[in-house]
GROMACS .gro file of C-alpha atoms in nm:
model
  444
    1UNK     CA    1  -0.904  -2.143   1.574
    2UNK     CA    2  -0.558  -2.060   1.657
    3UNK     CA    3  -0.315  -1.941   1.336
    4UNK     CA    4  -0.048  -2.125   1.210
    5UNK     CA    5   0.308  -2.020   1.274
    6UNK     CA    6   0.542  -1.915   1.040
    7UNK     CA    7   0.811  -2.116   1.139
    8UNK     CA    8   0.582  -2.408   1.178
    9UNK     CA    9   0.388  -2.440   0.871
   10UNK     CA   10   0.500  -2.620   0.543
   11UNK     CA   11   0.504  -2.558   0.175
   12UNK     CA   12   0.149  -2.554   0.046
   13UNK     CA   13  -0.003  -2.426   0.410
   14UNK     CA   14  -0.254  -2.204   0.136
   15UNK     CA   15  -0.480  -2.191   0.368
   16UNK     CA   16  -0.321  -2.106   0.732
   17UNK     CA   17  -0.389  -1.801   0.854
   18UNK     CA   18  -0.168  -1.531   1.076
   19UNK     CA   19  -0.147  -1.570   1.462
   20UNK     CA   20  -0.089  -1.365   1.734
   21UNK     CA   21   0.273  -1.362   1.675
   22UNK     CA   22   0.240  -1.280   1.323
   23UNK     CA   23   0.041  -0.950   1.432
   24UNK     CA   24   0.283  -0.862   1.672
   25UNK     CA   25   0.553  -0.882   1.493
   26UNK     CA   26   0.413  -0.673   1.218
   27UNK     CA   27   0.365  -0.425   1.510
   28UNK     CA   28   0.764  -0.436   1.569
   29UNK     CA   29   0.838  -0.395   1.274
   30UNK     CA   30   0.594  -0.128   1.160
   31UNK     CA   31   0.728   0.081   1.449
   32UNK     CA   32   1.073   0.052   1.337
   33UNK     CA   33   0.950   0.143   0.990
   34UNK     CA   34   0.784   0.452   1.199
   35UNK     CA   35   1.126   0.512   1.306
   36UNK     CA   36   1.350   0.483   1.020
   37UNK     CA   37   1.094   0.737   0.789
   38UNK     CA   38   1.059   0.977   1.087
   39UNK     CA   39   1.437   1.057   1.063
   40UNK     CA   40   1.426   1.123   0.723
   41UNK     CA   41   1.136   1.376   0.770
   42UNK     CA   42   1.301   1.527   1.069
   43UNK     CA   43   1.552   1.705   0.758
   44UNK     CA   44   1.286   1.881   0.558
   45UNK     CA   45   1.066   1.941   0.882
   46UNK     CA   46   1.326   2.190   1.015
   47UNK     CA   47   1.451   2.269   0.672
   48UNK     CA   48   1.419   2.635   0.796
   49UNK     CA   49   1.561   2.664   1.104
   50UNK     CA   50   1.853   2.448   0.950
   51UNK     CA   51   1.932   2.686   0.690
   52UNK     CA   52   1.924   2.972   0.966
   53UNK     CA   53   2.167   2.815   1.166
   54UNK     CA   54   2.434   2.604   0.903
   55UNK     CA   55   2.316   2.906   0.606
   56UNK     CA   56   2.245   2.603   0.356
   57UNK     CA   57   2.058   2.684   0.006
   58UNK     CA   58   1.772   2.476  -0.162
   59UNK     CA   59   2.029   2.279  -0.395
   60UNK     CA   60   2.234   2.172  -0.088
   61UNK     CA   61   1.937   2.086   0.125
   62UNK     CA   62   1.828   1.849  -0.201
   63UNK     CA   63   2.143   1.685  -0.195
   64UNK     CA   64   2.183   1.592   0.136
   65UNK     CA   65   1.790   1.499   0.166
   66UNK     CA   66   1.861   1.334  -0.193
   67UNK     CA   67   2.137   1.192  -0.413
   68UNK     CA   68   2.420   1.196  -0.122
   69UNK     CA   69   2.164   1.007   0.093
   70UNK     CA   70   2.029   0.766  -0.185
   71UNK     CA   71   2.360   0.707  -0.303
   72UNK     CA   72   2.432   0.495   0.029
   73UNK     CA   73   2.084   0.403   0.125
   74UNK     CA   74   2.001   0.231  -0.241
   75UNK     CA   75   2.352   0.088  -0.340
   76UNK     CA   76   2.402  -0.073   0.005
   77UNK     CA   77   2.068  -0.221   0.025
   78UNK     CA   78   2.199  -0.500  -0.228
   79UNK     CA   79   2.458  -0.615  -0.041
   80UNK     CA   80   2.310  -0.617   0.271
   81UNK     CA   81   2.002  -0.783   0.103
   82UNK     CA   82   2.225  -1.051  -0.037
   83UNK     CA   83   2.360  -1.144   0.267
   84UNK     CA   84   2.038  -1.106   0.505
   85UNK     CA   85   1.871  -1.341   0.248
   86UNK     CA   86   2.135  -1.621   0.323
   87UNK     CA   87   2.185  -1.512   0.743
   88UNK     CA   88   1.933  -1.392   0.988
   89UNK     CA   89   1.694  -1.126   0.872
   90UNK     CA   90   1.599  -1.037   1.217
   91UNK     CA   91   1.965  -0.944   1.316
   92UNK     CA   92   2.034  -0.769   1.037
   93UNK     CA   93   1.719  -0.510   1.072
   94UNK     CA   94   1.800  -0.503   1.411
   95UNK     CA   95   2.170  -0.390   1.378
   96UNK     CA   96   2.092  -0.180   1.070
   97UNK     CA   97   1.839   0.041   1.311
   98UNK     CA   98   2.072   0.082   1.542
   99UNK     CA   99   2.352   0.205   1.318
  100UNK     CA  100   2.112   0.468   1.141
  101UNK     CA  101   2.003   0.587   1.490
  102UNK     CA  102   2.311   0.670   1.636
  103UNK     CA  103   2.395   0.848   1.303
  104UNK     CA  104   2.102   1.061   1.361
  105UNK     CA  105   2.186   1.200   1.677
  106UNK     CA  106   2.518   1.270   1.488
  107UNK     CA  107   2.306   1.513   1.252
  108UNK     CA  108   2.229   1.667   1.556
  109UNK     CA  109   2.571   1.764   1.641
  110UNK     CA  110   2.689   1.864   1.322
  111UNK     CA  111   2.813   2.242   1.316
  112UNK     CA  112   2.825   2.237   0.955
  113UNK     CA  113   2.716   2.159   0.605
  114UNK     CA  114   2.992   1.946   0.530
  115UNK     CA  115   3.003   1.740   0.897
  116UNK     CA  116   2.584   1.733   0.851
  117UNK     CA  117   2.628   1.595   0.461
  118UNK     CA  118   2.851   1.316   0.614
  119UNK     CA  119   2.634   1.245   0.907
  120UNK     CA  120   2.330   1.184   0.650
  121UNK     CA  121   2.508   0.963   0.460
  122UNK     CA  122   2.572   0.731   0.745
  123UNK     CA  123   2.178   0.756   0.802
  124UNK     CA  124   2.199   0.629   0.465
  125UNK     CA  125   2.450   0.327   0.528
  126UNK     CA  126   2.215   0.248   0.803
  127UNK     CA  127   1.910   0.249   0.657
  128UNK     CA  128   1.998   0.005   0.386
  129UNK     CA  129   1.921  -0.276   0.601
  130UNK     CA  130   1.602  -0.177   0.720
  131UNK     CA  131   1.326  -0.165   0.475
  132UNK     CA  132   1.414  -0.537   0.254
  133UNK     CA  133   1.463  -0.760   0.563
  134UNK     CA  134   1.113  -0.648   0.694
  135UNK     CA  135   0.916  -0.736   0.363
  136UNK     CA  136   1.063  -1.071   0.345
  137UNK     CA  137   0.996  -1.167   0.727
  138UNK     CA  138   0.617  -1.036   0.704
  139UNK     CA  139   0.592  -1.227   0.405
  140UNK     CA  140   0.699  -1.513   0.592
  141UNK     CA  141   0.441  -1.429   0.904
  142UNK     CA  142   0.176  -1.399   0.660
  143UNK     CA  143   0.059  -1.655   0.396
  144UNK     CA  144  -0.040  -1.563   0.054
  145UNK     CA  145  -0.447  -1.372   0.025
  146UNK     CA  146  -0.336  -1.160   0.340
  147UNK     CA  147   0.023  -0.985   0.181
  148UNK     CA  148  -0.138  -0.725   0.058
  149UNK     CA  149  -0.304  -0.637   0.402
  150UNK     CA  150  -0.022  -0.697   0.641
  151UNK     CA  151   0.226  -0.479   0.398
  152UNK     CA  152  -0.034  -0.235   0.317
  153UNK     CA  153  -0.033  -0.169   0.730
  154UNK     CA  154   0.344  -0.222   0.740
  155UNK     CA  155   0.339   0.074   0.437
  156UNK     CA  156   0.172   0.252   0.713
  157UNK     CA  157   0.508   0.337   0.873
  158UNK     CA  158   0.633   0.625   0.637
  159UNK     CA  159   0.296   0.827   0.660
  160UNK     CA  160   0.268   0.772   1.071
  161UNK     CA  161   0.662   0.847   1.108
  162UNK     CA  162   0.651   1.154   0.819
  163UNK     CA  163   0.344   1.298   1.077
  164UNK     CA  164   0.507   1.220   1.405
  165UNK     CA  165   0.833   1.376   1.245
  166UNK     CA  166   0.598   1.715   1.164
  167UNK     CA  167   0.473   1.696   1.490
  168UNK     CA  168   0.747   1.634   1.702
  169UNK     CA  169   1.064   1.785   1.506
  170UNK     CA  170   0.862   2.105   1.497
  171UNK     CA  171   0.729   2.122   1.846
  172UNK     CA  172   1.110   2.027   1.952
  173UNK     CA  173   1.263   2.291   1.717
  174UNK     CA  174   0.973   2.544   1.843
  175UNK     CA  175   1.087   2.472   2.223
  176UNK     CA  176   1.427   2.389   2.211
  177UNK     CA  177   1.649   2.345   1.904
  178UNK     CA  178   1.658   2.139   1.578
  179UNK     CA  179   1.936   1.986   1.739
  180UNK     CA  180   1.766   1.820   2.013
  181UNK     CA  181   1.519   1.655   1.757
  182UNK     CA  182   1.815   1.460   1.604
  183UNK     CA  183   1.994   1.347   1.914
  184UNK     CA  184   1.633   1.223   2.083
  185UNK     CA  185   1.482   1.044   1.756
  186UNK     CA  186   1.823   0.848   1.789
  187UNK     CA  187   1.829   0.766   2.152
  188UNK     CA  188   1.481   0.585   2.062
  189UNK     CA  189   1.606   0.427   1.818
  190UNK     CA  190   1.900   0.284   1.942
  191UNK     CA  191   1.670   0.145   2.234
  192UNK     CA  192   1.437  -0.020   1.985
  193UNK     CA  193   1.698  -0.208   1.791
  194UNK     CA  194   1.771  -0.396   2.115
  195UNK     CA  195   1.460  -0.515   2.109
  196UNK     CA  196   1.428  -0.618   1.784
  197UNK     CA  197   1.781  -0.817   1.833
  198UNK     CA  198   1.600  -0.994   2.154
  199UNK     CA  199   1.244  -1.011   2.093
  200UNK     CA  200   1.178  -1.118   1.709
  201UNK     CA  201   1.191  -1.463   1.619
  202UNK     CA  202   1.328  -1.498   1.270
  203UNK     CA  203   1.070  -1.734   1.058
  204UNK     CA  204   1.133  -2.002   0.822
  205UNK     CA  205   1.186  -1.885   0.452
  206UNK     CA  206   0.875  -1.961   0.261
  207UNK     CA  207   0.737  -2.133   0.551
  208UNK     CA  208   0.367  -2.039   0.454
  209UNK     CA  209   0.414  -2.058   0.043
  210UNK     CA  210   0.216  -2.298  -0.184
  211UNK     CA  211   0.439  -2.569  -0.331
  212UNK     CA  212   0.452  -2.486  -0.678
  213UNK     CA  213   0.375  -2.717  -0.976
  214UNK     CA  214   0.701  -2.718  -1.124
  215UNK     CA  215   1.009  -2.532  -1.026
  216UNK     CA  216   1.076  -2.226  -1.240
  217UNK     CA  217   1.436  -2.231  -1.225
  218UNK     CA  218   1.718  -2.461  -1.239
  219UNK     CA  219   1.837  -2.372  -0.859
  220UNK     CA  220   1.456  -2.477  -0.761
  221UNK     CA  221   1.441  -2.781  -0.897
  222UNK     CA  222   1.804  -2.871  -0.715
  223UNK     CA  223   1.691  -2.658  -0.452
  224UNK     CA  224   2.044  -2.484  -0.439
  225UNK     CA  225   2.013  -2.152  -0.300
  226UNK     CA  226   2.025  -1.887  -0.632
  227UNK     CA  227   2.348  -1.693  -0.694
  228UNK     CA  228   2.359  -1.317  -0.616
  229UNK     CA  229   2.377  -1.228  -1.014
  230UNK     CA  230   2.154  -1.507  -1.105
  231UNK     CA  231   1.877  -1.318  -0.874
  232UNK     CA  232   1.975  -0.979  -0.990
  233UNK     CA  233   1.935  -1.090  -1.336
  234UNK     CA  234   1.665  -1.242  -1.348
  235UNK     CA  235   1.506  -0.941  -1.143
  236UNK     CA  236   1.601  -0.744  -1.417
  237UNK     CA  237   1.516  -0.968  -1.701
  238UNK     CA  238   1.140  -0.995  -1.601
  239UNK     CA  239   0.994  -0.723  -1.809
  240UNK     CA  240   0.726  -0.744  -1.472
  241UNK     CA  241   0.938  -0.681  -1.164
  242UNK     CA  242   1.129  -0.389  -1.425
  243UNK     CA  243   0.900  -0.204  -1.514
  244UNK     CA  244   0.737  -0.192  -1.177
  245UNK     CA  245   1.019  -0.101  -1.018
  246UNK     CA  246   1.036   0.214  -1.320
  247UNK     CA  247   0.696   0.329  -1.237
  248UNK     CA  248   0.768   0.305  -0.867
  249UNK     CA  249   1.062   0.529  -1.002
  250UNK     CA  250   0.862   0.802  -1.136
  251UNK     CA  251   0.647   0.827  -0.907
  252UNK     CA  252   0.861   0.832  -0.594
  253UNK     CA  253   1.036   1.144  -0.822
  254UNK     CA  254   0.699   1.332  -0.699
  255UNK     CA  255   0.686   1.171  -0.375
  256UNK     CA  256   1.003   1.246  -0.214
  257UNK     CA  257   1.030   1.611  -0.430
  258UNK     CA  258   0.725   1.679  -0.211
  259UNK     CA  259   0.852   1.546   0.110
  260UNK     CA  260   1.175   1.685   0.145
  261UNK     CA  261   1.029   2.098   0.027
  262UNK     CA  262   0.662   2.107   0.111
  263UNK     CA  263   0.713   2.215   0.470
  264UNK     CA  264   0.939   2.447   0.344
  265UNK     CA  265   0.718   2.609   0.086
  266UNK     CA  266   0.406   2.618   0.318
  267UNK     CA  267   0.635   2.808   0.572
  268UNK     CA  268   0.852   3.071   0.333
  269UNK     CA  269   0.611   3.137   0.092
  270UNK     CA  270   0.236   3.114   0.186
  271UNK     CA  271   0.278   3.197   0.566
  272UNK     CA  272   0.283   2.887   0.810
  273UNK     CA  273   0.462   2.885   1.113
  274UNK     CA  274   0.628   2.590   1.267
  275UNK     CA  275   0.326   2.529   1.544
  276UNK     CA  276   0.101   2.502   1.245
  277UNK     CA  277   0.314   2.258   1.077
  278UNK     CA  278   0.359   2.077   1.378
  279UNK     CA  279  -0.033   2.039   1.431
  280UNK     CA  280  -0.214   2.091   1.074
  281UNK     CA  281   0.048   1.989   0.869
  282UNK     CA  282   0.097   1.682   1.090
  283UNK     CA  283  -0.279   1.605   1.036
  284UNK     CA  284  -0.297   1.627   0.672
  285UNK     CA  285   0.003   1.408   0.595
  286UNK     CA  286  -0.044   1.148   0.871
  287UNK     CA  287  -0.400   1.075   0.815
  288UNK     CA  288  -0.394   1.124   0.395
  289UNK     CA  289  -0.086   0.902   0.353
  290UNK     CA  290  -0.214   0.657   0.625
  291UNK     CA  291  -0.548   0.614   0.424
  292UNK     CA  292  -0.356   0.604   0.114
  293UNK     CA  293  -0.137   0.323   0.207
  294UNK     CA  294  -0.421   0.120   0.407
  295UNK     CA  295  -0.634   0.137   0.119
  296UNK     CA  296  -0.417   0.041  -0.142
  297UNK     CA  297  -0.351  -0.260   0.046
  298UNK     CA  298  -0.688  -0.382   0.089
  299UNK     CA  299  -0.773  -0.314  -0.258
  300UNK     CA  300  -0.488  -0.453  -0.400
  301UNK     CA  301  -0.554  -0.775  -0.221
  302UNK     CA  302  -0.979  -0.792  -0.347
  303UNK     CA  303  -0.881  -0.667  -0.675
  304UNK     CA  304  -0.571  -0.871  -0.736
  305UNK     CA  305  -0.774  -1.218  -0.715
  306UNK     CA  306  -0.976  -1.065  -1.018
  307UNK     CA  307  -0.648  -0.946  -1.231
  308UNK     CA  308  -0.312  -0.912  -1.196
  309UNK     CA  309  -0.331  -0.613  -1.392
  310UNK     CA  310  -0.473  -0.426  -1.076
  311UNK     CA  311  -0.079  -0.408  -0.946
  312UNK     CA  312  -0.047  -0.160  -1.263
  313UNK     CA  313  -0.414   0.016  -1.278
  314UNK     CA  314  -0.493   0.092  -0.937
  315UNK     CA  315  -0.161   0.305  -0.864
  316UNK     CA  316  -0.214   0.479  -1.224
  317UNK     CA  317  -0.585   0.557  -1.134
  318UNK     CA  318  -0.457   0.690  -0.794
  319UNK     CA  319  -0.159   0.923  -0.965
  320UNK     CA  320  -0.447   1.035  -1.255
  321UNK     CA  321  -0.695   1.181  -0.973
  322UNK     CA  322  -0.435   1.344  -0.790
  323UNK     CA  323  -0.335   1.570  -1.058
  324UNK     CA  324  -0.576   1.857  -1.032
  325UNK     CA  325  -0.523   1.876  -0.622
  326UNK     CA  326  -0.171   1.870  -0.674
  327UNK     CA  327  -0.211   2.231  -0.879
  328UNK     CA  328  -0.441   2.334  -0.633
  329UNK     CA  329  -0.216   2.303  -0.354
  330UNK     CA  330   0.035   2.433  -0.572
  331UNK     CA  331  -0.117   2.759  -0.657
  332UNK     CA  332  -0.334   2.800  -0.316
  333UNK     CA  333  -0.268   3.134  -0.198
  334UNK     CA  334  -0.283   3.091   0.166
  335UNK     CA  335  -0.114   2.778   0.368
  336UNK     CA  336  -0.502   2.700   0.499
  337UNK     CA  337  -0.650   2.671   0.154
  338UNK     CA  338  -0.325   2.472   0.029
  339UNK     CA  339  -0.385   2.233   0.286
  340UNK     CA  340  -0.712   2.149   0.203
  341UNK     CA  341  -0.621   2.072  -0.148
  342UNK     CA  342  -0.347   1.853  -0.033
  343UNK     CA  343  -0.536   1.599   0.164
  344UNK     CA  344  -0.626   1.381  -0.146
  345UNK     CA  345  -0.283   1.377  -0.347
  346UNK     CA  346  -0.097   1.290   0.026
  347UNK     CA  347  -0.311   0.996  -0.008
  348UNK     CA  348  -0.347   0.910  -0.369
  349UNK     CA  349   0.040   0.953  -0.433
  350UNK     CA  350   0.107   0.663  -0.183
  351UNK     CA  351  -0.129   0.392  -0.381
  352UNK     CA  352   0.121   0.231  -0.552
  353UNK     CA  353   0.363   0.139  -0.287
  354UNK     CA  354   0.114  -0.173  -0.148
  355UNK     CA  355   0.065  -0.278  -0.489
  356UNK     CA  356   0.441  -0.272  -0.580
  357UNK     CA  357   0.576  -0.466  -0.275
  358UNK     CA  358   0.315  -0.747  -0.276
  359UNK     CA  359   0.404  -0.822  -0.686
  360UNK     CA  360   0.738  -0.836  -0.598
  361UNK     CA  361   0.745  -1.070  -0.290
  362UNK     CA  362   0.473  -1.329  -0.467
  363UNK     CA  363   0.698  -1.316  -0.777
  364UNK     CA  364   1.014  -1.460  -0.657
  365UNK     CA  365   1.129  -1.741  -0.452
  366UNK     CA  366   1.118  -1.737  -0.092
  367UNK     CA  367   1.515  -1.751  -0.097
  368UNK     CA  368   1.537  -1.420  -0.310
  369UNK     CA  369   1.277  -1.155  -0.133
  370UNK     CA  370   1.492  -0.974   0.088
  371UNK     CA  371   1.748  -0.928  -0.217
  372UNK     CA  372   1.419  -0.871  -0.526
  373UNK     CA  373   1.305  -0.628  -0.212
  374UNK     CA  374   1.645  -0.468  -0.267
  375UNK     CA  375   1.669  -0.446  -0.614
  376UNK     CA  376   1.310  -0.255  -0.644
  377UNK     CA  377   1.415  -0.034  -0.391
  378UNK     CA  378   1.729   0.050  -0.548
  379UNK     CA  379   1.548   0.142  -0.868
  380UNK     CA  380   1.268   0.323  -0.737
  381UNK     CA  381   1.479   0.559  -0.454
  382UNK     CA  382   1.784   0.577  -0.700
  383UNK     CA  383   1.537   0.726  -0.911
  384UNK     CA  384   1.297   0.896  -0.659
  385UNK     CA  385   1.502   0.974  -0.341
  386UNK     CA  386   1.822   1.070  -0.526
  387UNK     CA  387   1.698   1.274  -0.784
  388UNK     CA  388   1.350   1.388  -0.714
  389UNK     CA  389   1.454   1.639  -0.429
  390UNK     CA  390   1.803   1.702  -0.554
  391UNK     CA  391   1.599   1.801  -0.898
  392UNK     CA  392   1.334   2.020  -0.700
  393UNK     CA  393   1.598   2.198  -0.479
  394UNK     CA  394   1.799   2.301  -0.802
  395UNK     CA  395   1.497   2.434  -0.981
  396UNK     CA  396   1.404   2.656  -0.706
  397UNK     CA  397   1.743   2.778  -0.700
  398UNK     CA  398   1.701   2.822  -1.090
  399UNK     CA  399   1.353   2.979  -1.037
  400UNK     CA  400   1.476   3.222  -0.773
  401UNK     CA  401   1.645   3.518  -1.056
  402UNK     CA  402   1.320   3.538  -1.179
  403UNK     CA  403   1.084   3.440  -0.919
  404UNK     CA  404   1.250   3.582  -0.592
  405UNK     CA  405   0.912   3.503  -0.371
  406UNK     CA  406   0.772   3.223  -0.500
  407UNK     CA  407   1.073   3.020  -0.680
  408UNK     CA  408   0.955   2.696  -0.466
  409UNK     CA  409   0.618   2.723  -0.592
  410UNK     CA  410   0.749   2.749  -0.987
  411UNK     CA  411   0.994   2.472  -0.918
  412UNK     CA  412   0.680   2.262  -0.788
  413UNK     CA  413   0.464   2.284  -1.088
  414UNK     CA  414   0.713   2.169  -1.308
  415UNK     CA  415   0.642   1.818  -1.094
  416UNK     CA  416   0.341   1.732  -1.342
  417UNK     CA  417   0.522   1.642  -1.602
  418UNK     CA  418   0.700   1.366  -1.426
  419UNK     CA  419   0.324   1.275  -1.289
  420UNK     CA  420   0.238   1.143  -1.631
  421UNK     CA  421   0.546   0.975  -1.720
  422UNK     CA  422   0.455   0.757  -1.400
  423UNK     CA  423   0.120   0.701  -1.508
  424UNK     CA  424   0.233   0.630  -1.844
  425UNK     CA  425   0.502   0.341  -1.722
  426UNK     CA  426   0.226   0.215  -1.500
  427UNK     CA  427   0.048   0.139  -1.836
  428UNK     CA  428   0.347  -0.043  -1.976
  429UNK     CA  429   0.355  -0.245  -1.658
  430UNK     CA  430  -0.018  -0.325  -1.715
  431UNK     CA  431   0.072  -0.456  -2.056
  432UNK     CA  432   0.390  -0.704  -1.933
  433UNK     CA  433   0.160  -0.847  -1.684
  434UNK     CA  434  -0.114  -0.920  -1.973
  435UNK     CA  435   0.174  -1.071  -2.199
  436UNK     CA  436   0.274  -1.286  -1.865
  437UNK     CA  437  -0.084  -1.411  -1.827
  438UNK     CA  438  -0.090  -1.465  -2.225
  439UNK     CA  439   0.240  -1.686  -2.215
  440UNK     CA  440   0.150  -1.895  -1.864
  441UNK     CA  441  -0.240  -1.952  -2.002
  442UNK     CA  442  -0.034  -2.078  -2.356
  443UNK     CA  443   0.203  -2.256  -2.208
  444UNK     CA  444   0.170  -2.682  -2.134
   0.00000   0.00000   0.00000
């Protein structure tokens, strides 16, 4: 039996299921995804070779990988979620990739820290646009019982581009330059926004939804589209989509410290070279982050039907097991036997992004994903991307008086403590979603 369109199904279409089109389009999008994560690896992958040439420290390489980059990237996103909400989502991914690409073959023409800060920056204007509008279309592409799946692949993008930027920026900056990875990773991308901009059909907003039993706002029951503030209130005013977005914070403080220095510790201070990164390190990352993220979303979507506390426990449970690797890989004291520790918290790390973007698409209106996609985003990088590298790149430079040949590694372990406090707001957010349950069961 064929699937139902998108654009063709009505309110209450529970039970269509996703066609062709659906599947392609989460291809498209997936790849741009691919795209818009393998720039931001391409920084930390030749962290090295970009201090060599610009003679950058830790702290500046944080910044630019971190707060002067999220500062764009997060803020803009509302905006630009606002008003893709309200116009075509489609165009506005499609022009967003094209404006981050052609700022990353800037980065590789930058002669300096200062014209390199700026061209990041731009990455960051860019990629504002890019990661909201594609939630909000899948969601439309693919009906409720099947989120979780189609984002969890979707979610697939950041581990598959983080690998292909291992593999590729270092096998580039091993043959060529570091330069040359920037300016071809752009050229791509500039290609692929085209055909985004001629190729993907945007879908009708809540097209697959159930109709719901009463509306749960004033602007649904007139069916007036909701305000800008009324959405970003009400975002914030749900102790749910808050807290989630907190514990999404937290964790993404680990995630993205990791990203942006582990290259660079494997390499300066337990021996790898940049053809090992570009092949083991490639493997590691790509497949434990790609598991991470596909599991998560098939879980998420079993486990979900039982509780809706499984948004909260399953990326806590995930965080609590990777602990112990996490030292491991820490304290490993050759690049082989740190490798092998970090297969399990490259994948465990990652189980709460799945989780976190299905709650938050099912809990708003149809009218208000691209813009709730926003808002989470803003909390969680604000918290994770700005601050989690800048914070790691200013500890090593702290560590380094003391700890001249392994200040990375010092700077690293002080990343458990920010472990728990993740695990501990994913416990909170268990709680609000038992209260929710509590108040809709009591409720007439």
């Amino acid at each position: 039996m064929a699937g139902v369109p998108a654009a063709a199904a009505g309110p209450g279409a529970t039970n269509a299921r996703p066609g062709a089109r659906a599947w392609v389009v989460l291809g498209v999008l997936t790849f741009v995804y691919v795209l818009n994560f393998l720039d931001r690896q391409l920084l930390s992958i030749l962290a090295k070779p970009i201090q060599d040439d610009l003679g950058v420290t830790d702290g500046q390489l944080g910044l630019i990988g971190g707060l002067y980059f999220a500062m764009f990237y997060c803020i803009l996103a509302i905006p630009v979620g606002w008003l893709a909400d309200r116009t075509n989502r489609v165009k506005v991914l499609a022009f967003s990739c094209g404006l981050w690409s052609a700022a990353t073959a800037a980065c590789g023409m930058a002669s300096s820290y200062p014209q390199l800060a700026l061209a990041r920056m731009a990455v960051g204007v860019g990629e504002a646009g890019g990661v909201p509008p594609s939630y909000a279309i899948i969601t439309d592409y693919f009906p409720p019982g099947t989120r979780g799946t189609a984002l969890g692949l979707f979610n697939l993008g950041p581990p598959i581009g983080a690998a292909m930027g291992v593999a590729f920026g270092a096998s580039v900056a091993a043959a060529y330059s570091w330069r040359m990875a920037f300016l071809w990773v752009g050229v791509v991308g500039v290609l692929t926004a085209v055909g985004v901009w001629c190729f993907i059909r945007e879908p009708r907003k809540g097209g697959l939804d159930p109709a719901p039993a009463q509306p749960s706002s004033p602007a649904a029951a007139t069916g007036a589209a909701p305000g800008f503030v009324d959405t970003c209130r009400n975002f914030f005013a749900n102790p749910v989509l808050r807290n989630m977005a907190l514990a999404c914070g937290a964790t993404q403080f680990v995630t993205y410290a990791m990203l942006n220095f582990t290259v660079l510790l494997l390499m300066r201070e337990k021996g790898m070279t940049l053809e090992d990164v570009a092949v083991w390190y490639a493997l590691v990352f790509g497949l434990g982050s790609a598991a991470g993220m596909f599991a998560s979303g098939r879980l998420i979507d079993r486990l979900a039907r039982r509780s809706r506390t499984a948004y909260a426990y399953l990326p806590a449970a995930g965080l609590v097991l990777a602990i112990p690797f996490f030292l491991g890989f820490v304290s490993a004291g050759s690049w082989q036997l740190a490798l092998l520790f970090l297969v399990l918290p490259t994948g465990l790390n990652y189980f709460y992004l799945s989780p976190a973007v299905t709650l938050v698409q099912e809990e708003v209106r149809p009218d208000q994903r691209v813009l709730s996609g926003a808002l989470l985003l803003l909390v969680m990088n604000l918290i994770g991307l700005g601050f989690g590298p800048t914070y790691l790149g200013m500890a090593s430079d702290f560590f380094r008086a003391t700890h001249p040949d392994n200040s990375l590694q010092m700077a690293f372990y002080t990343l458990v403590p920010f472990y728990l406090l993740a695990i501990g707001w994913f416990l909170l957010l268990a709680r609000s979603i038992r209260r929710q349950l509590a108040q809709q069961e009591a409720s007439p």
